[in-house]
Amino acid sequence: MVTEEQVREYLSEYRDPFLKEDLVDAKVLKSIEIGEKTVEIALKLGFPLGEYEQRLTTELGEFLAAKEPTVSFKLDISWRVDAHVHPAKVQAMPNVKNIIAVASGKGGVGKSTTSVNLALALSALGANVGILDADIYGPSMPIMLGMQGKNPETIDKKSILPIESHGLQSMSIGYLVKPEQAMVWRGPMASGALQQLINDTQWKELDYLIIDLPPGTGDIQLTMAQKIPVTAAVVVTTPQDIALADARKAVTMFNKVSVPVLGVVENMAMHTCSNCGHQEHIFGQGGGDALAKEIGVELLGSLPLSLNIREQTDAGEPTVVKEPESDVTKRYVDIAQRMTAKLSLEAKDFKASFPSISIENT
């Protein structure tokens, strides 16, 4: 009969495509139970699995069966999102396990569209997800989520409830001001408003809060990195040299404030003609991959330049919601899992798991 040491060795040879590590080093192995004729293995991964749970069960089962053809392996695979440590020396937010900032450095690269679709992809995978529109001057989330004109409710006149749409909790300055109203504020005022938005919103038990940052590396970005418990960041770029130059600045900013960058998302990587099917790299080719290698992070994935993505987002039904079975949606889901798998390997914040204890006189 196979031994526990042998099974552990087999699992150390299986490299998970999302974690980029073997199952032992990734610390997802929970138990191995050796029976007379069967071996039961329990794995618990730290990111939402969705359909990948069945795929992993099948592929790992086949891998183990090839190692020990006479042994019956039973796999118990589950997932749970844990809170992870954040570099900012500020108190963790209640009811929010992880905050992921999505930045670009340059406007016009589709960062907001990418942010909302990644948030929706995580929600579709079973995670509890919120999204914060951190663009005080040009909020776009109400339009993208089909919630334009909605106003958040308050239950204590001090805090506000997030707007819920497509299974997402969301908050934006766009819910609080008229669409035509211009926020003519200096940087410190905008930063203060952002802090109020995030801290005064009563988020409901979030696994992930996605923050859609405005372009640039100014006051709002530094406020996010230094005064809000951001867990990690993702940088969106196009293959174009100009966009890549600004994306490098965004990465440099996060490095200076010790926020880990989970990877790079290359948007508008390729356009396919709707008439003839010809594919063309309008903004260049391979720029995202080159940037990821240059800064030492993973290229999380590439997304096409697509008319459908723009039309669906403008209509308040982003692609992940409108076309859940499409190739583009599968790309968003894959990127979402790669980024959260990478985050699951970061150090955990065990204090977030401690129960709160209160003592009252009776």
PDB file of C-alpha atoms in Angstrom, residues 108-114 235-240 264-270 283 288 299 301-306 309 332:
ATOM      1  CA  GLY A 108      -8.059  55.370 -21.936  1.00  0.00           C
ATOM      2  CA  VAL A 109      -6.701  51.839 -21.529  1.00  0.00           C
ATOM      3  CA  GLY A 110     -10.019  50.323 -20.429  1.00  0.00           C
ATOM      4  CA  LYS A 111      -9.148  50.054 -16.748  1.00  0.00           C
ATOM      5  CA  SER A 112     -12.679  50.680 -15.447  1.00  0.00           C
ATOM      6  CA  THR A 113     -14.178  48.188 -17.889  1.00  0.00           C
ATOM      7  CA  THR A 114     -11.578  45.644 -16.820  1.00  0.00           C
ATOM      8  CA  VAL A 235      -1.940  47.119 -13.362  1.00  0.00           C
ATOM      9  CA  VAL A 236      -3.891  47.427 -16.631  1.00  0.00           C
ATOM     10  CA  THR A 237      -2.145  48.518 -19.819  1.00  0.00           C
ATOM     11  CA  THR A 238      -2.356  48.274 -23.581  1.00  0.00           C
ATOM     12  CA  PRO A 239       0.547  47.008 -25.729  1.00  0.00           C
ATOM     13  CA  GLN A 240       1.222  50.582 -26.872  1.00  0.00           C
ATOM     14  CA  VAL A 264      -0.333  42.936 -15.426  1.00  0.00           C
ATOM     15  CA  VAL A 265      -3.497  42.765 -17.539  1.00  0.00           C
ATOM     16  CA  GLU A 266      -2.989  43.578 -21.220  1.00  0.00           C
ATOM     17  CA  ASN A 267      -6.148  45.168 -22.600  1.00  0.00           C
ATOM     18  CA  MET A 268      -6.968  45.842 -26.272  1.00  0.00           C
ATOM     19  CA  ALA A 269      -4.289  43.348 -27.251  1.00  0.00           C
ATOM     20  CA  MET A 270      -5.920  42.309 -30.520  1.00  0.00           C
ATOM     21  CA  PHE A 283      -1.759  48.943 -30.460  1.00  0.00           C
ATOM     22  CA  GLY A 288       2.164  43.520 -21.785  1.00  0.00           C
ATOM     23  CA  LEU A 299       1.084  38.565 -17.199  1.00  0.00           C
ATOM     24  CA  GLY A 301      -3.938  37.653 -19.312  1.00  0.00           C
ATOM     25  CA  SER A 302      -4.751  39.540 -22.517  1.00  0.00           C
ATOM     26  CA  LEU A 303      -8.112  40.941 -23.580  1.00  0.00           C
ATOM     27  CA  PRO A 304      -9.282  41.879 -27.087  1.00  0.00           C
ATOM     28  CA  LEU A 305     -10.305  45.265 -28.450  1.00  0.00           C
ATOM     29  CA  SER A 306     -13.985  44.551 -28.955  1.00  0.00           C
ATOM     30  CA  ILE A 309     -17.313  44.981 -24.655  1.00  0.00           C
ATOM     31  CA  TYR A 332     -11.980  37.636 -17.538  1.00  0.00           C
TER      32      TYR A 332
END
